[in-house]
Short mmCIF file of C-alpha atoms in Angstrom, two decimals:
data_model
loop_
_atom_site.label_atom_id
_atom_site.label_comp_id
_atom_site.label_asym_id
_atom_site.label_seq_id
_atom_site.Cartn_x
_atom_site.Cartn_y
_atom_site.Cartn_z
CA MET G 13 2.22 4.18 29.17
CA ASN G 14 -1.54 4.43 29.73
CA LEU G 15 -3.45 6.38 27.11
CA ASN G 16 -5.99 7.30 29.77
CA ASP G 17 -3.31 9.00 31.87
CA THR G 18 -4.07 12.69 31.38
CA SER G 19 -0.92 13.69 33.25
CA VAL G 20 1.24 12.72 30.26
CA SER G 21 2.52 15.87 28.60
CA ASP G 22 1.41 16.68 25.06
CA LEU G 23 4.70 16.07 23.22
CA ARG G 24 4.98 17.24 19.64
CA ALA G 25 7.30 16.09 16.86
CA GLY G 26 6.88 18.74 14.19
CA ASN G 27 4.08 19.37 11.73
CA SER G 28 4.87 17.15 8.74
CA GLU G 29 2.86 14.11 7.71
CA SER G 30 5.02 11.96 9.97
CA SER G 31 4.46 13.80 13.22
CA ALA G 32 2.22 13.99 16.23
CA ASP G 33 0.34 16.89 14.62
CA VAL G 34 -1.21 15.13 11.63
CA GLN G 35 -4.96 15.05 11.18
CA LEU G 36 -6.21 11.88 12.84
CA ALA G 37 -9.06 9.55 11.94
CA PRO G 38 -12.25 10.10 13.97
CA SER G 39 -12.59 8.13 17.20
CA LYS G 40 -15.54 8.01 19.61
CA ASP G 41 -13.36 7.21 22.61
CA LYS G 42 -11.55 9.80 24.69
CA ASP G 43 -8.80 10.90 22.33
CA LEU G 44 -5.39 11.14 23.94
CA ARG G 45 -3.36 10.28 20.85
CA ARG G 46 -1.62 13.63 20.99
CA ARG G 47 0.04 12.50 24.20
CA LEU G 48 2.22 9.77 22.71
CA PRO G 49 5.90 10.15 23.69
CA ARG G 50 8.30 11.66 21.18
CA GLU G 51 10.11 8.33 20.78
CA TYR G 52 7.12 7.00 18.81
CA PHE G 53 7.83 9.54 16.05
CA VAL G 54 11.56 9.02 15.49
CA LYS G 55 12.37 8.11 11.87
CA ARG G 56 14.95 5.43 11.05
CA PRO G 57 16.22 6.12 7.51
CA ALA G 58 18.97 3.50 7.72
CA LEU G 59 16.41 0.80 8.51
CA PHE G 60 14.25 1.92 5.60
CA ILE G 61 17.23 1.86 3.22
CA SER G 62 18.07 -1.66 4.37
CA LYS G 63 14.52 -2.76 3.55
CA ILE G 64 14.77 -1.21 0.10
CA VAL G 65 18.14 -2.84 -0.59
CA PHE G 66 16.90 -6.25 0.55
CA ALA G 67 13.77 -5.99 -1.60
CA PHE G 68 15.75 -5.04 -4.70
CA ALA G 69 18.22 -7.84 -4.00
CA LEU G 70 15.31 -10.30 -4.08
CA ILE G 71 14.04 -8.76 -7.32
CA ALA G 72 17.54 -9.04 -8.82
CA LEU G 73 17.55 -12.72 -7.82
CA GLY G 74 14.19 -13.17 -9.55
CA TRP G 75 15.42 -11.46 -12.69
CA TYR G 76 18.55 -13.59 -12.60
CA GLY G 77 16.42 -16.74 -12.50
CA VAL G 78 14.44 -15.62 -15.55
CA GLY G 79 17.63 -14.54 -17.37
CA TYR G 80 19.28 -17.86 -16.61
CA ALA G 81 16.31 -19.74 -18.03
CA LEU G 82 16.32 -17.62 -21.20
CA ASN G 83 20.00 -18.25 -21.84
CA THR G 84 20.22 -21.98 -21.20
CA PRO G 85 18.71 -25.03 -22.90
CA VAL G 86 15.19 -25.95 -21.83
CA THR G 87 15.45 -28.33 -18.89
CA ILE G 88 13.44 -28.92 -15.74
CA GLY G 89 16.00 -26.77 -13.95
CA SER G 90 15.68 -23.85 -16.35
CA ILE G 91 11.88 -24.04 -16.27
CA LEU G 92 11.89 -24.00 -12.46
CA ALA G 93 14.33 -21.08 -12.51
CA ALA G 94 12.00 -19.12 -14.79
CA ILE G 95 8.88 -19.89 -12.75
CA GLY G 96 10.68 -19.19 -9.48
CA GLY G 97 12.11 -15.94 -10.80
CA MET G 98 8.74 -14.72 -12.05
CA LEU G 99 7.02 -15.70 -8.81
CA LEU G 100 9.66 -14.02 -6.63
CA SER G 101 9.62 -10.80 -8.65
CA GLY G 102 5.83 -10.73 -8.78
CA LEU G 103 5.58 -11.12 -5.02
CA ILE G 104 8.16 -8.46 -4.18
CA TYR G 105 6.67 -5.74 -6.41
CA PRO G 106 3.65 -5.28 -4.07
CA HIS G 107 6.03 -5.37 -1.10
CA LEU G 108 7.67 -2.30 -2.67
CA VAL G 109 4.28 -0.57 -2.72
CA GLU G 110 4.07 -1.16 1.04
CA LEU G 111 7.46 0.55 1.31
CA GLN G 112 6.09 3.35 -0.88
CA HIS G 113 3.40 3.76 1.76
CA GLU G 114 6.12 4.75 4.24
CA CYS G 115 7.41 7.38 1.83
CA LEU G 116 4.03 8.98 1.24
CA HIS G 117 3.60 9.45 5.00
CA TYR G 118 7.16 10.85 5.24
CA HIS G 119 7.98 7.98 7.58
CA ALA G 120 11.22 7.11 5.77
CA PHE G 121 13.14 10.40 5.67
CA LYS G 122 12.89 13.91 7.06
CA SER G 123 13.33 15.31 3.55
CA ALA G 124 10.20 15.55 1.41
CA LYS G 125 12.36 15.27 -1.71
CA LEU G 126 13.99 12.05 -0.54
CA ASN G 127 10.62 10.56 0.36
CA ARG G 128 9.32 11.39 -3.10
CA LEU G 129 12.47 10.13 -4.85
CA PHE G 130 12.29 6.73 -3.19
CA GLY G 131 8.50 6.68 -3.38
CA VAL G 132 8.62 7.13 -7.16
CA LEU G 133 11.36 4.50 -7.48
CA VAL G 134 9.52 1.75 -5.61
CA GLY G 135 6.25 2.49 -7.42
CA LEU G 136 7.78 1.87 -10.85
CA PHE G 137 7.15 -1.86 -11.27
CA MET G 138 3.42 -1.55 -10.50
CA PHE G 139 2.99 1.88 -12.16
CA ASN G 140 1.76 3.39 -8.89
CA SER G 141 2.46 7.12 -8.62
CA HIS G 142 3.87 8.20 -5.27
CA SER G 143 2.17 11.59 -5.39
CA HIS G 144 -1.16 10.12 -6.49
CA TYR G 145 -1.08 7.52 -3.74
CA ARG G 146 -0.09 10.20 -1.25
CA TYR G 147 -2.88 12.56 -2.31
CA ASP G 148 -5.60 9.91 -2.03
CA HIS G 149 -4.22 8.12 1.00
CA LEU G 150 -3.83 11.11 3.30
CA ARG G 151 -7.45 12.01 2.61
CA HIS G 152 -8.45 8.43 3.37
CA HIS G 153 -6.85 8.86 6.80
CA ALA G 154 -8.54 12.19 7.40
CA TYR G 155 -12.01 11.08 6.27
CA LEU G 156 -12.11 7.48 7.47
CA GLY G 157 -15.50 6.81 9.03
CA THR G 158 -17.26 9.55 7.05
CA GLU G 159 -19.09 9.72 3.72
CA GLN G 160 -16.03 11.40 2.17
CA ASN G 161 -13.80 8.37 2.70
CA VAL G 162 -12.28 7.00 -0.52
CA GLU G 163 -9.22 4.76 -0.86
CA HIS G 164 -6.52 4.85 -3.54
CA PHE G 165 -6.75 1.08 -3.94
CA ASP G 166 -10.51 0.77 -3.81
CA TYR G 167 -11.07 -2.97 -3.23
CA ARG G 168 -14.81 -2.79 -2.60
CA PHE G 169 -15.83 -5.96 -4.41
CA ASN G 170 -19.29 -7.25 -3.54
CA ASP G 171 -19.00 -10.78 -4.96
CA LEU G 172 -16.10 -12.38 -3.08
CA ALA G 173 -18.21 -15.02 -1.35
CA SER G 174 -16.99 -17.85 -3.57
CA PRO G 175 -13.64 -19.13 -4.87
CA LYS G 176 -14.63 -17.91 -8.36
CA GLY G 177 -15.56 -14.43 -7.19
CA PHE G 178 -12.37 -14.14 -5.15
CA ALA G 179 -10.28 -15.27 -8.12
CA ILE G 180 -11.93 -12.69 -10.39
CA ALA G 181 -11.05 -9.95 -7.87
CA PHE G 182 -7.50 -11.31 -7.56
CA PHE G 183 -6.91 -10.91 -11.29
CA ASP G 184 -8.82 -7.63 -11.65
CA LEU G 185 -6.82 -5.06 -13.65
CA ASN G 186 -9.27 -2.16 -13.67
CA ARG G 187 -6.73 0.02 -11.86
CA TYR G 188 -4.91 0.46 -15.17
CA ARG G 189 -7.90 2.25 -16.68
CA ARG G 190 -7.22 5.04 -14.21
CA VAL G 191 -3.52 5.02 -15.13
CA PHE G 192 -4.34 5.32 -18.84
CA ASN G 193 -6.86 8.10 -18.16
CA ILE G 194 -4.25 10.09 -16.23
CA LEU G 195 -1.70 9.60 -18.99
CA GLY G 196 -4.32 10.89 -21.42
CA ALA G 197 -4.87 13.92 -19.19
CA ALA G 198 -1.12 14.50 -19.00
CA PHE G 199 -0.81 14.72 -22.80
CA THR G 200 -4.00 16.68 -23.40
CA GLY G 201 -3.66 19.15 -20.55
CA LYS G 202 -6.89 18.03 -18.90
CA PRO G 203 -7.19 17.91 -15.09
CA ILE G 204 -7.08 14.63 -13.17
CA SER G 205 -10.47 13.76 -11.72
CA GLY G 206 -10.57 13.89 -7.94
CA VAL G 207 -7.33 15.89 -7.52
CA ASN G 208 -7.96 19.50 -6.55
CA LYS G 209 -4.44 20.85 -6.02
CA GLU G 210 -2.39 22.18 -8.94
CA GLN G 211 0.97 21.02 -7.57
CA ALA G 212 -0.42 17.53 -6.98
CA GLN G 213 -1.77 17.50 -10.54
CA ARG G 214 1.68 18.31 -11.92
CA ASP G 215 3.52 15.82 -9.71
CA ILE G 216 1.12 12.99 -10.46
CA LYS G 217 1.26 13.54 -14.21
CA GLN G 218 5.06 13.74 -14.16
CA GLU G 219 5.35 10.43 -12.32
CA TYR G 220 2.97 8.52 -14.57
CA VAL G 221 4.72 9.90 -17.65
CA PHE G 222 8.06 8.82 -16.15
CA TYR G 223 6.70 5.30 -15.63
CA MET G 224 5.41 5.25 -19.19
CA LEU G 225 8.82 6.29 -20.53
CA MET G 226 10.53 3.57 -18.49
CA PHE G 227 8.08 1.02 -19.87
CA ILE G 228 8.72 2.22 -23.44
CA LEU G 229 12.47 1.96 -22.84
CA SER G 230 12.00 -1.62 -21.66
CA VAL G 231 10.06 -2.40 -24.84
CA VAL G 232 12.78 -0.83 -26.98
CA ALA G 233 15.45 -2.78 -25.09
CA SER G 234 13.46 -5.98 -25.54
CA VAL G 235 13.31 -5.48 -29.30
CA TYR G 236 16.90 -4.26 -29.65
CA PHE G 237 18.42 -7.08 -27.60
CA GLN G 238 15.82 -9.60 -28.75
CA THR G 239 15.05 -10.68 -25.21
CA TRP G 240 11.97 -11.75 -23.29
CA LEU G 241 13.55 -10.73 -19.98
CA PHE G 242 11.43 -7.63 -19.36
CA ALA G 243 8.24 -9.38 -20.38
CA LEU G 244 8.83 -12.40 -18.14
CA ALA G 245 10.49 -10.67 -15.18
CA TRP G 246 8.47 -7.43 -15.07
CA TRP G 247 5.35 -7.10 -17.22
CA LEU G 248 3.81 -10.53 -16.80
CA PRO G 249 4.58 -10.93 -13.06
CA THR G 250 3.11 -7.47 -12.42
CA LEU G 251 -0.17 -8.29 -14.15
CA VAL G 252 -0.56 -11.93 -13.12
CA ILE G 253 0.99 -12.03 -9.65
CA ALA G 254 1.68 -8.58 -8.19
CA GLU G 255 -1.79 -7.08 -8.66
CA GLY G 256 -3.43 -10.04 -6.95
CA ALA G 257 -0.87 -10.21 -4.17
CA HIS G 258 -1.36 -6.52 -3.48
CA PHE G 259 -5.13 -7.03 -3.42
CA MET G 260 -4.63 -9.66 -0.71
CA ILE G 261 -2.40 -7.31 1.31
CA GLU G 262 -4.62 -4.23 1.14
CA MET G 263 -8.17 -5.56 0.97
CA PRO G 264 -8.29 -6.88 4.58
CA GLU G 265 -7.61 -3.43 6.06
CA HIS G 266 -11.27 -2.31 6.12
CA TYR G 267 -13.22 -4.90 4.12
CA GLY G 268 -16.56 -5.71 5.72
CA LEU G 269 -16.36 -2.76 8.10
CA ASP G 270 -18.31 0.50 8.06
CA THR G 271 -15.79 3.03 6.78
CA GLN G 272 -18.42 5.53 5.58
CA SER G 273 -20.57 6.25 8.62
CA SER G 274 -18.84 4.80 11.69
CA PRO G 275 -16.42 7.48 12.96
CA ASP G 276 -14.44 5.18 15.21
CA VAL G 277 -11.01 4.03 14.06
CA LEU G 278 -11.09 1.13 16.53
CA LYS G 279 -14.20 -0.28 14.85
CA ASN G 280 -13.73 0.52 11.16
CA THR G 281 -10.17 -0.84 10.81
CA ARG G 282 -8.85 -4.40 11.14
CA THR G 283 -5.80 -5.92 12.83
CA ILE G 284 -4.54 -9.37 11.83
CA SER G 285 -2.31 -11.65 13.88
CA THR G 286 0.46 -13.21 11.80
CA ASN G 287 4.03 -14.51 11.82
CA ARG G 288 7.25 -12.56 11.31
CA LEU G 289 7.65 -13.50 7.65
CA ILE G 290 4.21 -12.20 6.69
CA ALA G 291 4.66 -9.16 8.95
CA TRP G 292 7.82 -8.32 6.99
CA TYR G 293 6.14 -8.96 3.65
CA VAL G 294 3.18 -6.65 4.38
CA ASN G 295 5.59 -4.19 6.07
CA GLY G 296 3.55 -4.00 9.26
CA ASN G 297 0.23 -3.59 7.47
CA HIS G 298 -1.27 -6.33 9.64
CA THR G 299 -1.30 -3.77 12.49
CA HIS G 300 -3.48 -1.48 10.41
CA THR G 301 -5.65 -0.29 13.29
CA ALA G 302 -2.57 1.05 15.04
CA HIS G 303 -1.48 2.79 11.84
CA HIS G 304 -4.85 4.53 11.55
CA PHE G 305 -4.92 5.19 15.29
CA HIS G 306 -2.03 7.58 14.67
CA GLN G 307 -0.82 7.88 11.09
CA GLY G 308 2.11 10.04 12.19
CA VAL G 309 3.86 7.12 13.88
CA PRO G 310 6.46 5.70 11.43
CA MET G 311 5.94 2.08 10.43
CA CYS G 312 9.09 1.07 12.31
CA HIS G 313 7.26 1.93 15.57
CA VAL G 314 3.74 0.78 14.71
CA LYS G 315 4.34 -2.63 16.32
CA LYS G 316 5.03 -0.86 19.62
CA LEU G 317 1.93 1.30 19.20
CA ASN G 318 -0.10 -1.82 18.42
CA GLU G 319 1.01 -3.39 21.72
CA LEU G 320 0.04 -0.20 23.53
CA ILE G 321 -3.53 -0.15 22.22
CA LYS G 322 -4.03 -3.93 22.13
CA PRO G 323 -6.70 -3.90 24.89
CA GLN G 324 -8.72 -1.40 22.86
CA LEU G 325 -8.68 -3.28 19.53
CA GLN G 326 -12.16 -4.35 18.47
CA VAL G 327 -11.65 -6.03 15.08
CA VAL G 328 -8.95 -8.70 15.16
CA GLU G 329 -8.48 -11.74 12.92
CA THR G 330 -6.41 -14.72 14.05
CA SER G 331 -4.61 -14.95 10.68
CA TYR G 332 -4.77 -13.82 7.06
CA PHE G 333 -5.89 -17.33 6.12
CA ALA G 334 -8.79 -17.12 8.58
CA PHE G 335 -9.79 -13.75 7.14
CA TYR G 336 -9.77 -14.94 3.52
CA ARG G 337 -11.68 -18.06 4.51
CA ASN G 338 -14.35 -15.92 6.19
CA VAL G 339 -14.61 -13.71 3.10
CA ILE G 340 -14.95 -16.62 0.66
CA SER G 341 -17.50 -18.32 2.91
CA GLY G 342 -19.54 -15.11 3.08
CA ARG G 343 -19.13 -14.55 6.83
CA ILE G 344 -17.36 -11.27 6.05
CA ARG G 345 -18.98 -9.18 3.32
CA SER G 346 -18.37 -5.73 1.87
CA TYR G 347 -20.16 -3.03 3.82
CA VAL G 348 -20.03 -0.51 0.97
CA ASP G 349 -20.32 -0.83 -2.79
CA VAL G 350 -17.88 0.58 -5.33
CA SER G 351 -19.61 3.98 -5.23
CA GLY G 352 -19.12 4.25 -1.48
CA LYS G 353 -22.79 3.66 -0.71
CA VAL G 354 -23.45 1.76 2.53
CA THR G 355 -25.21 -1.55 1.94
CA ASP G 356 -27.44 -3.58 4.24
#
């Protein structure tokens, strides 16, 4: 299919967030995105469920490694089991957030309730509300390339041009200040800053309170059963590994590009070439330009969309390693500061 072929009929696939009718990011080129064939918008719930099951199987393996180490004498084997279990769990938690990204776009299921149910479930380990992510992220898609653009995970660090600066950003936990503030708002009846819809306010508060209750239950279970399992398999891996791993997945999407005043999705979004293992781990996020090109295309079809628009891509990195190397060396720098102000 040629996107410049105006004879292609304007096929529609409904009016939900995973459809041809969603609001699209600004583009300066002739915009024929509404002419994508219907096949690009077909959801594959069974495939999504298989990804969820596989991810939780890996987490169960990680927890098993930690549990084995806690219940056996200290040996090199038990130490390696504990470290391996913590590392595996910590790496899969951010992978779940990438799966949550499918739910917030309604890419996973036709049912809004099912998308929210699974979205809340996979956000548990990193305390990332499905409804909060959805509220912020859909606006990010709509306003990308304008002054109104803000991201849910706002990785706009200005001091990454050194191993030390990159490491500080990797271990940054400031996101939890926002979580605590929302929990405070939930218990005091105050509104959540930046959220203007009442239903979204309620949903977001409910989900963060649910996560808090699950955390409290894990603390109670830890004390009652006198176990370090939750601390070593969930809390510590989330703070020490998962937050940094998620930073490295999400930060490359737009870092160093003008997302505040360049209304062209082909210029303000990055695509990264990578292997199949990394492509699975980031759940297709390496083809981020294609995702922003048409956010209604489910992630299971974004690879095909990426191939379609390949000749039009303007910001492409040869690998994630090459991108990080360019950031640490200072060749790629943040274009906006944490307030959203464009820098020189």
